[in-house]
């Protein structure tokens, strides 16, 4: 008869995870190579050029106003409903939750905290750099513009650079940065680039950002991805510190051992002896003594319930005797008749 339990899909997944190595050796950590340094320098120069072009109210600002007056959401209204949902791929909350769920599963599967720590470091850099630039330049958006042809800088706005675009570049680009193989890194880089490009153009279509905002958002997000190898040693130290903290916590929990139970000492029944002829009662005979029986230990054993015990019926009748009753099978005595 087959007694094996049918494994569910979840059981098979856990069984596979148990066979995973502690730290896969084929996953390499990107380093700040000369090629990456060149790309970082070129992107930083592009970033500064966009800021300078907007501050000096150059041709880029005039292009911003032309695109705004073109009103793409009125030219192609049939795609408005779709792009309202597509732009969510650039919002920080939903995208961070989706990517964190995937990277959290990878961290658990590979027994390392690097994916989650890298995501946290990139989002922290994004909030600091992009947030500081937004507040520092204070540019107003197309819907709140005051003077036609002006750059709308320093008026208390917070749209330059585009946060949706920068967030899309960083959030989806981190998947390519953490890819295990070069092939997966190339494919994920292309997908994240197309996604962030679409999110940036969607904000221009909806009229929430200038075109220059989107260009600066792309550069801001790319700068963060290119600068991540500089933070890899800090991420590695943070991972070691967290693992050490976990080990100390586990060791502290292991010291609190519950007190052991008091052992039960078995009770030994002494053998009984009967007094011999002529011996005083209560004293053992001096000559003839019965050989001692094997000691009986009262160890803990199974106890039967009252309902499980074998009933014992006493012999004879259990009724009390009555002198005035006549046994069955005998004729009763004749009663005297009274009267005349």
PDB file of N, CA, C and O in Angstrom, residues 192-230:
ATOM      1  N   UNK A 192      13.939  48.126 -19.077  1.00  0.00           N
ATOM      2  CA  UNK A 192      13.839  49.264 -18.164  1.00  0.00           C
ATOM      3  C   UNK A 192      14.000  50.590 -18.897  1.00  0.00           C
ATOM      4  O   UNK A 192      13.343  51.585 -18.548  1.00  0.00           O
ATOM      5  N   UNK A 193      14.842  50.633 -19.928  1.00  0.00           N
ATOM      6  CA  UNK A 193      15.006  51.866 -20.698  1.00  0.00           C
ATOM      7  C   UNK A 193      13.725  52.225 -21.440  1.00  0.00           C
ATOM      8  O   UNK A 193      13.298  53.397 -21.454  1.00  0.00           O
ATOM      9  N   UNK A 194      13.098  51.217 -22.066  1.00  0.00           N
ATOM     10  CA  UNK A 194      11.843  51.479 -22.782  1.00  0.00           C
ATOM     11  C   UNK A 194      10.743  51.888 -21.805  1.00  0.00           C
ATOM     12  O   UNK A 194       9.956  52.811 -22.085  1.00  0.00           O
ATOM     13  N   UNK A 195      10.680  51.242 -20.659  1.00  0.00           N
ATOM     14  CA  UNK A 195       9.648  51.581 -19.669  1.00  0.00           C
ATOM     15  C   UNK A 195       9.808  53.000 -19.154  1.00  0.00           C
ATOM     16  O   UNK A 195       8.834  53.769 -19.070  1.00  0.00           O
ATOM     17  N   UNK A 196      11.027  53.376 -18.781  1.00  0.00           N
ATOM     18  CA  UNK A 196      11.257  54.732 -18.271  1.00  0.00           C
ATOM     19  C   UNK A 196      11.063  55.781 -19.355  1.00  0.00           C
ATOM     20  O   UNK A 196      10.556  56.884 -19.083  1.00  0.00           O
ATOM     21  N   UNK A 197      11.410  55.447 -20.593  1.00  0.00           N
ATOM     22  CA  UNK A 197      11.167  56.378 -21.701  1.00  0.00           C
ATOM     23  C   UNK A 197       9.677  56.600 -21.897  1.00  0.00           C
ATOM     24  O   UNK A 197       9.205  57.735 -22.072  1.00  0.00           O
ATOM     25  N   UNK A 198       8.903  55.521 -21.834  1.00  0.00           N
ATOM     26  CA  UNK A 198       7.458  55.649 -21.984  1.00  0.00           C
ATOM     27  C   UNK A 198       6.826  56.434 -20.844  1.00  0.00           C
ATOM     28  O   UNK A 198       5.907  57.239 -21.052  1.00  0.00           O
ATOM     29  N   UNK A 199       7.313  56.232 -19.600  1.00  0.00           N
ATOM     30  CA  UNK A 199       6.770  56.973 -18.464  1.00  0.00           C
ATOM     31  C   UNK A 199       7.058  58.464 -18.619  1.00  0.00           C
ATOM     32  O   UNK A 199       6.183  59.319 -18.367  1.00  0.00           O
ATOM     33  N   UNK A 200       8.269  58.808 -19.031  1.00  0.00           N
ATOM     34  CA  UNK A 200       8.602  60.224 -19.208  1.00  0.00           C
ATOM     35  C   UNK A 200       7.756  60.894 -20.276  1.00  0.00           C
ATOM     36  O   UNK A 200       7.230  62.009 -20.080  1.00  0.00           O
ATOM     37  N   UNK A 201       7.593  60.249 -21.430  1.00  0.00           N
ATOM     38  CA  UNK A 201       6.768  60.825 -22.491  1.00  0.00           C
ATOM     39  C   UNK A 201       5.293  60.875 -22.092  1.00  0.00           C
ATOM     40  O   UNK A 201       4.556  61.753 -22.548  1.00  0.00           O
ATOM     41  N   UNK A 202       4.861  59.951 -21.248  1.00  0.00           N
ATOM     42  CA  UNK A 202       3.476  59.979 -20.782  1.00  0.00           C
ATOM     43  C   UNK A 202       3.208  61.213 -19.927  1.00  0.00           C
ATOM     44  O   UNK A 202       2.141  61.842 -20.030  1.00  0.00           O
ATOM     45  N   UNK A 203       4.163  61.612 -19.096  1.00  0.00           N
ATOM     46  CA  UNK A 203       3.978  62.831 -18.297  1.00  0.00           C
ATOM     47  C   UNK A 203       3.912  64.073 -19.179  1.00  0.00           C
ATOM     48  O   UNK A 203       3.179  65.024 -18.869  1.00  0.00           O
ATOM     49  N   UNK A 204       4.671  64.064 -20.279  1.00  0.00           N
ATOM     50  CA  UNK A 204       4.572  65.192 -21.217  1.00  0.00           C
ATOM     51  C   UNK A 204       3.224  65.184 -21.917  1.00  0.00           C
ATOM     52  O   UNK A 204       2.599  66.232 -22.132  1.00  0.00           O
ATOM     53  N   UNK A 205       2.741  64.007 -22.286  1.00  0.00           N
ATOM     54  CA  UNK A 205       1.431  63.893 -22.930  1.00  0.00           C
ATOM     55  C   UNK A 205       0.326  64.399 -22.013  1.00  0.00           C
ATOM     56  O   UNK A 205      -0.586  65.118 -22.457  1.00  0.00           O
ATOM     57  N   UNK A 206       0.383  64.027 -20.724  1.00  0.00           N
ATOM     58  CA  UNK A 206      -0.652  64.451 -19.787  1.00  0.00           C
ATOM     59  C   UNK A 206      -0.528  65.914 -19.389  1.00  0.00           C
ATOM     60  O   UNK A 206      -1.428  66.447 -18.733  1.00  0.00           O
ATOM     61  N   UNK A 207       0.565  66.566 -19.737  1.00  0.00           N
ATOM     62  CA  UNK A 207       0.742  67.977 -19.415  1.00  0.00           C
ATOM     63  C   UNK A 207       1.196  68.245 -18.000  1.00  0.00           C
ATOM     64  O   UNK A 207       1.098  69.381 -17.522  1.00  0.00           O
ATOM     65  N   UNK A 208       1.707  67.241 -17.286  1.00  0.00           N
ATOM     66  CA  UNK A 208       2.165  67.448 -15.908  1.00  0.00           C
ATOM     67  C   UNK A 208       3.634  67.834 -15.824  1.00  0.00           C
ATOM     68  O   UNK A 208       4.076  68.290 -14.768  1.00  0.00           O
ATOM     69  N   UNK A 209       4.405  67.665 -16.897  1.00  0.00           N
ATOM     70  CA  UNK A 209       5.829  67.999 -16.894  1.00  0.00           C
ATOM     71  C   UNK A 209       6.208  68.659 -18.211  1.00  0.00           C
ATOM     72  O   UNK A 209       5.620  68.372 -19.270  1.00  0.00           O
ATOM     73  N   UNK A 210       7.231  69.517 -18.127  1.00  0.00           N
ATOM     74  CA  UNK A 210       7.868  70.026 -19.333  1.00  0.00           C
ATOM     75  C   UNK A 210       8.760  68.930 -19.928  1.00  0.00           C
ATOM     76  O   UNK A 210       9.148  67.979 -19.239  1.00  0.00           O
ATOM     77  N   UNK A 211       9.097  69.114 -21.191  1.00  0.00           N
ATOM     78  CA  UNK A 211       9.995  68.153 -21.835  1.00  0.00           C
ATOM     79  C   UNK A 211      11.376  68.168 -21.186  1.00  0.00           C
ATOM     80  O   UNK A 211      12.011  67.121 -21.028  1.00  0.00           O
ATOM     81  N   UNK A 212      11.832  69.346 -20.786  1.00  0.00           N
ATOM     82  CA  UNK A 212      13.137  69.430 -20.120  1.00  0.00           C
ATOM     83  C   UNK A 212      13.118  68.741 -18.752  1.00  0.00           C
ATOM     84  O   UNK A 212      14.160  68.228 -18.305  1.00  0.00           O
ATOM     85  N   UNK A 213      11.980  68.713 -18.090  1.00  0.00           N
ATOM     86  CA  UNK A 213      11.884  67.961 -16.831  1.00  0.00           C
ATOM     87  C   UNK A 213      12.164  66.484 -17.044  1.00  0.00           C
ATOM     88  O   UNK A 213      12.848  65.832 -16.230  1.00  0.00           O
ATOM     89  N   UNK A 214      11.627  65.946 -18.123  1.00  0.00           N
ATOM     90  CA  UNK A 214      11.808  64.526 -18.411  1.00  0.00           C
ATOM     91  C   UNK A 214      13.267  64.234 -18.763  1.00  0.00           C
ATOM     92  O   UNK A 214      13.833  63.223 -18.313  1.00  0.00           O
ATOM     93  N   UNK A 215      13.898  65.110 -19.541  1.00  0.00           N
ATOM     94  CA  UNK A 215      15.305  64.900 -19.897  1.00  0.00           C
ATOM     95  C   UNK A 215      16.182  64.897 -18.644  1.00  0.00           C
ATOM     96  O   UNK A 215      17.078  64.050 -18.504  1.00  0.00           O
ATOM     97  N   UNK A 216      15.911  65.820 -17.725  1.00  0.00           N
ATOM     98  CA  UNK A 216      16.711  65.863 -16.510  1.00  0.00           C
ATOM     99  C   UNK A 216      16.397  64.668 -15.601  1.00  0.00           C
ATOM    100  O   UNK A 216      17.279  64.175 -14.888  1.00  0.00           O
ATOM    101  N   UNK A 217      15.167  64.184 -15.617  1.00  0.00           N
ATOM    102  CA  UNK A 217      14.825  63.006 -14.828  1.00  0.00           C
ATOM    103  C   UNK A 217      15.541  61.764 -15.313  1.00  0.00           C
ATOM    104  O   UNK A 217      15.999  60.939 -14.502  1.00  0.00           O
ATOM    105  N   UNK A 218      15.643  61.604 -16.631  1.00  0.00           N
ATOM    106  CA  UNK A 218      16.402  60.471 -17.162  1.00  0.00           C
ATOM    107  C   UNK A 218      17.856  60.527 -16.711  1.00  0.00           C
ATOM    108  O   UNK A 218      18.439  59.526 -16.286  1.00  0.00           O
ATOM    109  N   UNK A 219      18.467  61.726 -16.814  1.00  0.00           N
ATOM    110  CA  UNK A 219      19.872  61.859 -16.410  1.00  0.00           C
ATOM    111  C   UNK A 219      20.044  61.613 -14.911  1.00  0.00           C
ATOM    112  O   UNK A 219      21.012  60.970 -14.486  1.00  0.00           O
ATOM    113  N   UNK A 220      19.098  62.103 -14.093  1.00  0.00           N
ATOM    114  CA  UNK A 220      19.214  61.926 -12.636  1.00  0.00           C
ATOM    115  C   UNK A 220      19.124  60.456 -12.255  1.00  0.00           C
ATOM    116  O   UNK A 220      19.899  59.968 -11.407  1.00  0.00           O
ATOM    117  N   UNK A 221      18.200  59.721 -12.855  1.00  0.00           N
ATOM    118  CA  UNK A 221      18.096  58.293 -12.544  1.00  0.00           C
ATOM    119  C   UNK A 221      19.296  57.501 -13.021  1.00  0.00           C
ATOM    120  O   UNK A 221      19.774  56.598 -12.316  1.00  0.00           O
ATOM    121  N   UNK A 222      19.825  57.841 -14.196  1.00  0.00           N
ATOM    122  CA  UNK A 222      20.985  57.119 -14.723  1.00  0.00           C
ATOM    123  C   UNK A 222      22.228  57.384 -13.886  1.00  0.00           C
ATOM    124  O   UNK A 222      23.067  56.489 -13.714  1.00  0.00           O
ATOM    125  N   UNK A 223      22.354  58.588 -13.354  1.00  0.00           N
ATOM    126  CA  UNK A 223      23.496  58.885 -12.487  1.00  0.00           C
ATOM    127  C   UNK A 223      23.497  57.998 -11.243  1.00  0.00           C
ATOM    128  O   UNK A 223      24.548  57.540 -10.784  1.00  0.00           O
ATOM    129  N   UNK A 224      22.328  57.753 -10.692  1.00  0.00           N
ATOM    130  CA  UNK A 224      22.250  56.915  -9.493  1.00  0.00           C
ATOM    131  C   UNK A 224      22.647  55.483  -9.815  1.00  0.00           C
ATOM    132  O   UNK A 224      23.396  54.839  -9.065  1.00  0.00           O
ATOM    133  N   UNK A 225      22.162  54.947 -10.938  1.00  0.00           N
ATOM    134  CA  UNK A 225      22.518  53.568 -11.300  1.00  0.00           C
ATOM    135  C   UNK A 225      24.009  53.432 -11.594  1.00  0.00           C
ATOM    136  O   UNK A 225      24.630  52.417 -11.233  1.00  0.00           O
ATOM    137  N   UNK A 226      24.597  54.440 -12.238  1.00  0.00           N
ATOM    138  CA  UNK A 226      26.022  54.367 -12.552  1.00  0.00           C
ATOM    139  C   UNK A 226      26.890  54.540 -11.312  1.00  0.00           C
ATOM    140  O   UNK A 226      28.030  54.059 -11.287  1.00  0.00           O
ATOM    141  N   UNK A 227      26.379  55.226 -10.289  1.00  0.00           N
ATOM    142  CA  UNK A 227      27.181  55.466  -9.088  1.00  0.00           C
ATOM    143  C   UNK A 227      27.043  54.358  -8.049  1.00  0.00           C
ATOM    144  O   UNK A 227      27.754  54.390  -7.032  1.00  0.00           O
ATOM    145  N   UNK A 228      26.170  53.386  -8.254  1.00  0.00           N
ATOM    146  CA  UNK A 228      25.947  52.341  -7.245  1.00  0.00           C
ATOM    147  C   UNK A 228      27.196  51.513  -6.919  1.00  0.00           C
ATOM    148  O   UNK A 228      27.370  51.118  -5.760  1.00  0.00           O
ATOM    149  N   UNK A 229      28.096  51.190  -7.865  1.00  0.00           N
ATOM    150  CA  UNK A 229      29.293  50.421  -7.471  1.00  0.00           C
ATOM    151  C   UNK A 229      30.146  51.119  -6.423  1.00  0.00           C
ATOM    152  O   UNK A 229      30.861  50.437  -5.671  1.00  0.00           O
ATOM    153  N   UNK A 230      30.098  52.439  -6.333  1.00  0.00           N
ATOM    154  CA  UNK A 230      30.844  53.121  -5.281  1.00  0.00           C
ATOM    155  C   UNK A 230      30.284  52.808  -3.893  1.00  0.00           C
ATOM    156  O   UNK A 230      30.991  52.936  -2.898  1.00  0.00           O
TER     157      UNK A 230
END
